[in-house]
mmCIF file with all atom_site columns, C-alpha atoms in Angstrom:
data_model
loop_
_atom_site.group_PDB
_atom_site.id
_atom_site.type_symbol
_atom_site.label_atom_id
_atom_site.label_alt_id
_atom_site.label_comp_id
_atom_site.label_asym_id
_atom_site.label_entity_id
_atom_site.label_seq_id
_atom_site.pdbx_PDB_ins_code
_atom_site.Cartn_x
_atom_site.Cartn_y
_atom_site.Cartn_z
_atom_site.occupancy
_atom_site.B_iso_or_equiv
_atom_site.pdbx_formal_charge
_atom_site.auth_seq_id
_atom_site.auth_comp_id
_atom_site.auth_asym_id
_atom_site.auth_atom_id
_atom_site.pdbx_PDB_model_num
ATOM 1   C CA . UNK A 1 1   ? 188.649 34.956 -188.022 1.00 50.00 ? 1219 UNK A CA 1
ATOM 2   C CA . UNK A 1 2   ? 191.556 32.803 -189.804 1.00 57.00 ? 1220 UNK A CA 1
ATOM 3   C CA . UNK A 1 3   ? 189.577 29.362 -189.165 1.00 73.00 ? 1221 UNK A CA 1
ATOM 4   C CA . UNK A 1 4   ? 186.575 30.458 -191.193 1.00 77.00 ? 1222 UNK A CA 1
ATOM 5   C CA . UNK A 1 5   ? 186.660 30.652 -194.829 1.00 79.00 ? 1223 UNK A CA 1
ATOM 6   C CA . UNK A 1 6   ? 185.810 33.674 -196.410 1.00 79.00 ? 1224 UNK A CA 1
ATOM 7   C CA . UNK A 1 7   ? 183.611 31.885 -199.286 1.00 81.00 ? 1225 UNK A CA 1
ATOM 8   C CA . UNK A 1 8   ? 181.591 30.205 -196.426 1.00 81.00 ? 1226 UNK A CA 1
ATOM 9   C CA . UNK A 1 9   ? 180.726 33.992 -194.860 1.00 82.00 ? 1227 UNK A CA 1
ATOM 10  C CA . UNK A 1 10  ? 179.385 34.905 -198.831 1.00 85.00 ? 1228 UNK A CA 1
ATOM 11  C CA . UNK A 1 11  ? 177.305 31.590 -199.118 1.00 86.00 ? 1229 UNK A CA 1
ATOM 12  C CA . UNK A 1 12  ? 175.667 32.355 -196.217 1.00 86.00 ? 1230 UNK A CA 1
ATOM 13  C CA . UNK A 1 13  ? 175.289 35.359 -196.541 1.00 86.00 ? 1231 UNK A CA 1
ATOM 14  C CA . UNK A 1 14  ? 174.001 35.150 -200.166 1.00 88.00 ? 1232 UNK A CA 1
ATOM 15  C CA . UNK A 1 15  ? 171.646 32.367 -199.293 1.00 87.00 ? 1233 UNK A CA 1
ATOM 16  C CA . UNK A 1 16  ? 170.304 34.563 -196.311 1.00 86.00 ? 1234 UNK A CA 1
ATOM 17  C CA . UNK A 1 17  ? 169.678 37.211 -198.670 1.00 88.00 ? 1235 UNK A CA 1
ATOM 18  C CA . UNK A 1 18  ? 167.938 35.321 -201.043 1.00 89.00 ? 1236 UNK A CA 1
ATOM 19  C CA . UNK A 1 19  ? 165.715 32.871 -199.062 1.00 87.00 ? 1237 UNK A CA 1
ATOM 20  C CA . UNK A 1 20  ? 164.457 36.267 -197.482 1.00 88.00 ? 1238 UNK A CA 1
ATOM 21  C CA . UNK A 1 21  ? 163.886 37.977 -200.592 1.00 89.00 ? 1239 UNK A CA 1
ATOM 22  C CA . UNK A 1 22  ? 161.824 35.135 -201.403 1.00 88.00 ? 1240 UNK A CA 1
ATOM 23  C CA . UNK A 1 23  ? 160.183 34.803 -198.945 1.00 86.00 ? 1241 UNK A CA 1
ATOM 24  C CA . UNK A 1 24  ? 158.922 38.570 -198.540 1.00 87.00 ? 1242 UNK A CA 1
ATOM 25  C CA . UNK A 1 25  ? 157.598 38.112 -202.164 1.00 89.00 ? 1243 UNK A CA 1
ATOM 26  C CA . UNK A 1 26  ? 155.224 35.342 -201.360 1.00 84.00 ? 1244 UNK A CA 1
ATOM 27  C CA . UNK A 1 27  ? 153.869 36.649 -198.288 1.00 84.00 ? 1245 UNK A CA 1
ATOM 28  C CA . UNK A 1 28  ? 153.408 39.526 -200.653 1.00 85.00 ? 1246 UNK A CA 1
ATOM 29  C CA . UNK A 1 29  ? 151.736 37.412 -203.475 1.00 86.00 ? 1247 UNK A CA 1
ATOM 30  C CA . UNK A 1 30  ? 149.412 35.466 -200.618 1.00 81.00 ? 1248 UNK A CA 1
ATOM 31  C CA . UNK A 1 31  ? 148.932 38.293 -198.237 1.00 78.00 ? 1249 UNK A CA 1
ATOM 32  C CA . UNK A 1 32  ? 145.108 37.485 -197.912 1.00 79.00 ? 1250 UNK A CA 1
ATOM 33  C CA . UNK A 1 33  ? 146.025 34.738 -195.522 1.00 73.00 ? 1251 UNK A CA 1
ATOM 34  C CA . UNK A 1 34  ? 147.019 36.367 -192.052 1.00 76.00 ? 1252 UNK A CA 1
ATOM 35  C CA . UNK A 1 35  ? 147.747 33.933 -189.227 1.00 77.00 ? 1253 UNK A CA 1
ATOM 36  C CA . UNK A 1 36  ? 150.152 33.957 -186.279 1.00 80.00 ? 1254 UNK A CA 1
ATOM 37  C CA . UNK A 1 37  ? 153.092 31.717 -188.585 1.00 73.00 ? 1255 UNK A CA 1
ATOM 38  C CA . UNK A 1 38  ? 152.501 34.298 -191.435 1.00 78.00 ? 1256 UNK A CA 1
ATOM 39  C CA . UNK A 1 39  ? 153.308 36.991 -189.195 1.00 82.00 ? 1257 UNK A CA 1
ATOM 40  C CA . UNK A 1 40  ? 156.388 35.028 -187.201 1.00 80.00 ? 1258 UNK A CA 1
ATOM 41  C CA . UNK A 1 41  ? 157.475 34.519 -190.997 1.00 80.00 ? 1259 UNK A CA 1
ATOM 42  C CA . UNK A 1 42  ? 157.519 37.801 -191.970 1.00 84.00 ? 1260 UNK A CA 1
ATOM 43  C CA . UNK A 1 43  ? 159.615 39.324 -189.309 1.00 86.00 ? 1261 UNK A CA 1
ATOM 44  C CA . UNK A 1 44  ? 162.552 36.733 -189.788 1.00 82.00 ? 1262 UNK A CA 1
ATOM 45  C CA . UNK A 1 45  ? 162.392 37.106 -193.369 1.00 85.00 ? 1263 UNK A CA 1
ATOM 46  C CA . UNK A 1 46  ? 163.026 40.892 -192.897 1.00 89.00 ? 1264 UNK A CA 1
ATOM 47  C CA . UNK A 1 47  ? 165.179 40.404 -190.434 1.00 88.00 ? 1265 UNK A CA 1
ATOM 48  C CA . UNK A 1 48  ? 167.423 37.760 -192.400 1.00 85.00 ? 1266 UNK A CA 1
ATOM 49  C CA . UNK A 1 49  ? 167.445 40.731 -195.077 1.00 87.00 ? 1267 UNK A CA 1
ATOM 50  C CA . UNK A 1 50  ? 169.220 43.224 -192.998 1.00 88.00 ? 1268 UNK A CA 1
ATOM 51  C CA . UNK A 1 51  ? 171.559 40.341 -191.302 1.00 85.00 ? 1269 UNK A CA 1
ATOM 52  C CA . UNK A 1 52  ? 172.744 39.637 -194.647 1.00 84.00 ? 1270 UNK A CA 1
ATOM 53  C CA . UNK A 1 53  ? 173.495 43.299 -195.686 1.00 85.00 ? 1271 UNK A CA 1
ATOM 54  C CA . UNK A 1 54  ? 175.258 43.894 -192.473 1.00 86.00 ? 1272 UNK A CA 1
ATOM 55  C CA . UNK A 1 55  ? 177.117 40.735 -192.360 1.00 83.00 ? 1273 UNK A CA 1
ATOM 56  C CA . UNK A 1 56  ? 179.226 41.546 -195.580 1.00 80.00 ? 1274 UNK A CA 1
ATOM 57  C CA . UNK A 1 57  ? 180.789 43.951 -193.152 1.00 82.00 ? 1275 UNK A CA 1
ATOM 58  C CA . UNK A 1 58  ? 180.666 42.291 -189.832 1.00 77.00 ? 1276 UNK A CA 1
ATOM 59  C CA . UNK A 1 59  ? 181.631 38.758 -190.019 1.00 73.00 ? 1277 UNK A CA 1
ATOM 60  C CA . UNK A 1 60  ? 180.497 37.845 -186.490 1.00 72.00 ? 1278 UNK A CA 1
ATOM 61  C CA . UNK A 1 61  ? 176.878 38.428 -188.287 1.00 82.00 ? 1279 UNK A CA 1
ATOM 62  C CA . UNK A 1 62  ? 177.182 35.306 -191.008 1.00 82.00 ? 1280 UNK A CA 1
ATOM 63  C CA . UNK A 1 63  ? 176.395 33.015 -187.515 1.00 86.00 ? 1281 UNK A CA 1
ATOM 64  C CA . UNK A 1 64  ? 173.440 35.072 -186.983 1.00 86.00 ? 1282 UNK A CA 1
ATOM 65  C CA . UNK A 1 65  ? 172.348 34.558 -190.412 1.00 86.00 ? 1283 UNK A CA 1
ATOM 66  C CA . UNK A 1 66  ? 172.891 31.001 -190.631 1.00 88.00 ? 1284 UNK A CA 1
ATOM 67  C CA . UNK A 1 67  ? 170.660 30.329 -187.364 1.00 89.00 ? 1285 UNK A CA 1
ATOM 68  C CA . UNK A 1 68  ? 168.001 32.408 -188.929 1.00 88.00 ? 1286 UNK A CA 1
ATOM 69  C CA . UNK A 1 69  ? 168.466 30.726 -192.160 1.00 87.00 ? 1287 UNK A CA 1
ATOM 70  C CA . UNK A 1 70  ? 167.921 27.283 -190.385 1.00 89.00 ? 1288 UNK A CA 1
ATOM 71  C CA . UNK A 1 71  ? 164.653 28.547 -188.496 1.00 86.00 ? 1289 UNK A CA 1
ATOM 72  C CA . UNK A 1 72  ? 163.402 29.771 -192.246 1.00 84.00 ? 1290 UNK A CA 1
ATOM 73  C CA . UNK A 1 73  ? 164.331 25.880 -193.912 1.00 85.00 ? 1291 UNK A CA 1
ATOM 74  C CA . UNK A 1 74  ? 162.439 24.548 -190.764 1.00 85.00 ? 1292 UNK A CA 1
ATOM 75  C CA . UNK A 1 75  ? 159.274 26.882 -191.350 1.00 82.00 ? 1293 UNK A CA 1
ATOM 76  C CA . UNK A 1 76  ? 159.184 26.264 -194.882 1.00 82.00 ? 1294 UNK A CA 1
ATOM 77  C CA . UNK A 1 77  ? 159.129 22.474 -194.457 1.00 82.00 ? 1295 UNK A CA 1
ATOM 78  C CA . UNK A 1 78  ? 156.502 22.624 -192.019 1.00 81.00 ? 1296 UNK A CA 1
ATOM 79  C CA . UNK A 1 79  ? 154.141 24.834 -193.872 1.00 78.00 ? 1297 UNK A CA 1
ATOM 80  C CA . UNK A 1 80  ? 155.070 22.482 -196.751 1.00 78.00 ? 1298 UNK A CA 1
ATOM 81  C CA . UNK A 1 81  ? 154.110 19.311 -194.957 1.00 78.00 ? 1299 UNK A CA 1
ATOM 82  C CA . UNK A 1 82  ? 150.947 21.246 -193.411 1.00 77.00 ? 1300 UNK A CA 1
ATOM 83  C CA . UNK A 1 83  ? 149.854 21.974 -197.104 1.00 77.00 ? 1301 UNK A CA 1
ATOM 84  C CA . UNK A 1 84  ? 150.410 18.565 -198.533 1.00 75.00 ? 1302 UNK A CA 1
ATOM 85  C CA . UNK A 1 85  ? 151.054 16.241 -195.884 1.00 72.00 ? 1303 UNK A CA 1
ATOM 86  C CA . UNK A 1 86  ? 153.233 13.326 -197.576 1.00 68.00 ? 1304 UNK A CA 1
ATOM 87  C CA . UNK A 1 87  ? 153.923 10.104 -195.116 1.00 64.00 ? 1305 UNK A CA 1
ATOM 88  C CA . UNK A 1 88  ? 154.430 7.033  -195.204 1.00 63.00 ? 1306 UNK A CA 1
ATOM 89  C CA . UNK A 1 89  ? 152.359 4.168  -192.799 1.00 63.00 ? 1307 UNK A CA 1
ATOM 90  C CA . UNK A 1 90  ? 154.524 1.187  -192.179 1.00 63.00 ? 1308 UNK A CA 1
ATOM 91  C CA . UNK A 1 91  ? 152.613 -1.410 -190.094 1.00 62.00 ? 1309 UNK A CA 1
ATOM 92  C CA . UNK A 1 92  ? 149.704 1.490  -188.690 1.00 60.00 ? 1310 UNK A CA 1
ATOM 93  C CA . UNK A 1 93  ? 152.898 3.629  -187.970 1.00 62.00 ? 1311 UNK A CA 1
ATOM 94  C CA . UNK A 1 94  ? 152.941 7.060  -190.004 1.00 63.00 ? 1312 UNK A CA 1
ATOM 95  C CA . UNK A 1 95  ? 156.209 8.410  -190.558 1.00 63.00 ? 1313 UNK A CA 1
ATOM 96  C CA . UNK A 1 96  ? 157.004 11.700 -192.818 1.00 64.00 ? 1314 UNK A CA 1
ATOM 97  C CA . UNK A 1 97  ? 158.622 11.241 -196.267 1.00 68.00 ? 1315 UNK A CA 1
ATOM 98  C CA . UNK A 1 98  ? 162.424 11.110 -196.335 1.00 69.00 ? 1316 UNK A CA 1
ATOM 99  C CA . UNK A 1 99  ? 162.115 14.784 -198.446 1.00 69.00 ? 1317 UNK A CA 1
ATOM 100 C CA . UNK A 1 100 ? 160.272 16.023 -195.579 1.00 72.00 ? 1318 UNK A CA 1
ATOM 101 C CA . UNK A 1 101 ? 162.854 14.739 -193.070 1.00 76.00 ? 1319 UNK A CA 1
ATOM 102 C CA . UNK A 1 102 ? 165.744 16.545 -195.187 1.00 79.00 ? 1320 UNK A CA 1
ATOM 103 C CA . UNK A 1 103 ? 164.669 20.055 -195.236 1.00 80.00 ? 1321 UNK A CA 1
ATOM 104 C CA . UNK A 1 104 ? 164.068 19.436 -190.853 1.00 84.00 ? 1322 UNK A CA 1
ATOM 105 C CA . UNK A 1 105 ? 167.823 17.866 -190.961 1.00 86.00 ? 1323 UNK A CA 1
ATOM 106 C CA . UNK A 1 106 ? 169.072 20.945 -193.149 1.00 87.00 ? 1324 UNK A CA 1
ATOM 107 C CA . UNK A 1 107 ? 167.394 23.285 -191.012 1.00 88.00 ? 1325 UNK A CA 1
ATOM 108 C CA . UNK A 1 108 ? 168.603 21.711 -187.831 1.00 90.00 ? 1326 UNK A CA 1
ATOM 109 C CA . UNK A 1 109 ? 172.061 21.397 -189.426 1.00 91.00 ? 1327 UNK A CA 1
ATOM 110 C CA . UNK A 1 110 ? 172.477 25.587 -190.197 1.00 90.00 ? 1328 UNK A CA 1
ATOM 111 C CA . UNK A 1 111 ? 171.023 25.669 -186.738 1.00 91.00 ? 1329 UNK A CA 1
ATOM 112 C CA . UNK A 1 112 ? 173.806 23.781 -185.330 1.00 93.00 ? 1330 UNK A CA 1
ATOM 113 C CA . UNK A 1 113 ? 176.463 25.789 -187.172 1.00 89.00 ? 1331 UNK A CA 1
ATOM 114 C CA . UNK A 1 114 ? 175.385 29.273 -186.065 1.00 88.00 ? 1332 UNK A CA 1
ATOM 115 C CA . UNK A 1 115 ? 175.412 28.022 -182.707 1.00 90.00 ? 1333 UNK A CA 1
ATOM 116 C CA . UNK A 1 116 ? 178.762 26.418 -182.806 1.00 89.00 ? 1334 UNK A CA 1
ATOM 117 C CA . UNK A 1 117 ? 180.198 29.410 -184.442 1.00 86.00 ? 1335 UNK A CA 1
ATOM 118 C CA . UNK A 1 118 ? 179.085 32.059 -181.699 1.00 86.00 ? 1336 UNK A CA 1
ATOM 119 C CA . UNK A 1 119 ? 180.419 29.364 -179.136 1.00 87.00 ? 1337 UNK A CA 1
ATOM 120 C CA . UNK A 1 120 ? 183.707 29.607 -180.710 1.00 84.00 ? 1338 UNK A CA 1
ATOM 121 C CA . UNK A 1 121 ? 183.688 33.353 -180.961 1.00 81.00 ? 1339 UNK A CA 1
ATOM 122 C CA . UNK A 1 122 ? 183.030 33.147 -177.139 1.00 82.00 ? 1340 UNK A CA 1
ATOM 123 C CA . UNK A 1 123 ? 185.717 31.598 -176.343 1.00 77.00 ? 1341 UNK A CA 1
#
């Protein structure tokens, strides 16, 4: 537990916490639309809300909770870019929008950490 700051466990935490908070209140706010995602969406939300109240006291947890957090940034950009598609078309190639790209790379990038951390924990 030494090589991992304890201010990095709180951010993630905290940022668990909140991103499902806010996420529960706008399925709440647009609950009239019920699809498959919605539902998929839901259930990590609520279950990035209990991570982050039990990884105050478990630290192992905060890797859990950063995975989860990833898969949320992920979701969120895709239902984003589903909404209002923004791309670029360089020579009849259509590429997304370096703003799309970063929330993918962010997501991909808390991803990466939660993995690494339960490798190390493994070990």
């Amino acid at each position: 537990m030494d090589t991992i700051p304890l201010w990095c466990i709180i951010f993630i935490n905290c940022i668990t916490l909140l991103s499902s908070v806010w996420i529960l209140i706008y399925l709440y706010r647009n609950r009239s639309k019920k699809s498959f995602s919605t539902y998929i969406y839901g259930i990590a939300s609520l279950i990035g809300l209990f991570l982050g109240v039990i990884s105050f006291f478990y630290y192992i947890c905060h890797a859990f909770c950063a995975i989860l957090f990833g898969i949320e940034i992920f979701i969120d950009t895709y239902m984003e870019q589903k909404k209002n598609p923004v791309n670029r078309t360089y020579f009849k190639i259509t590429i997304p929008h370096p703003s799309v790209l970063k929330g993918y790379y962010g997501g991909i990038g808390f991803m990466f950490y939660g993995i690494m951390v339960i490798l190390y924990y493994m070990i």
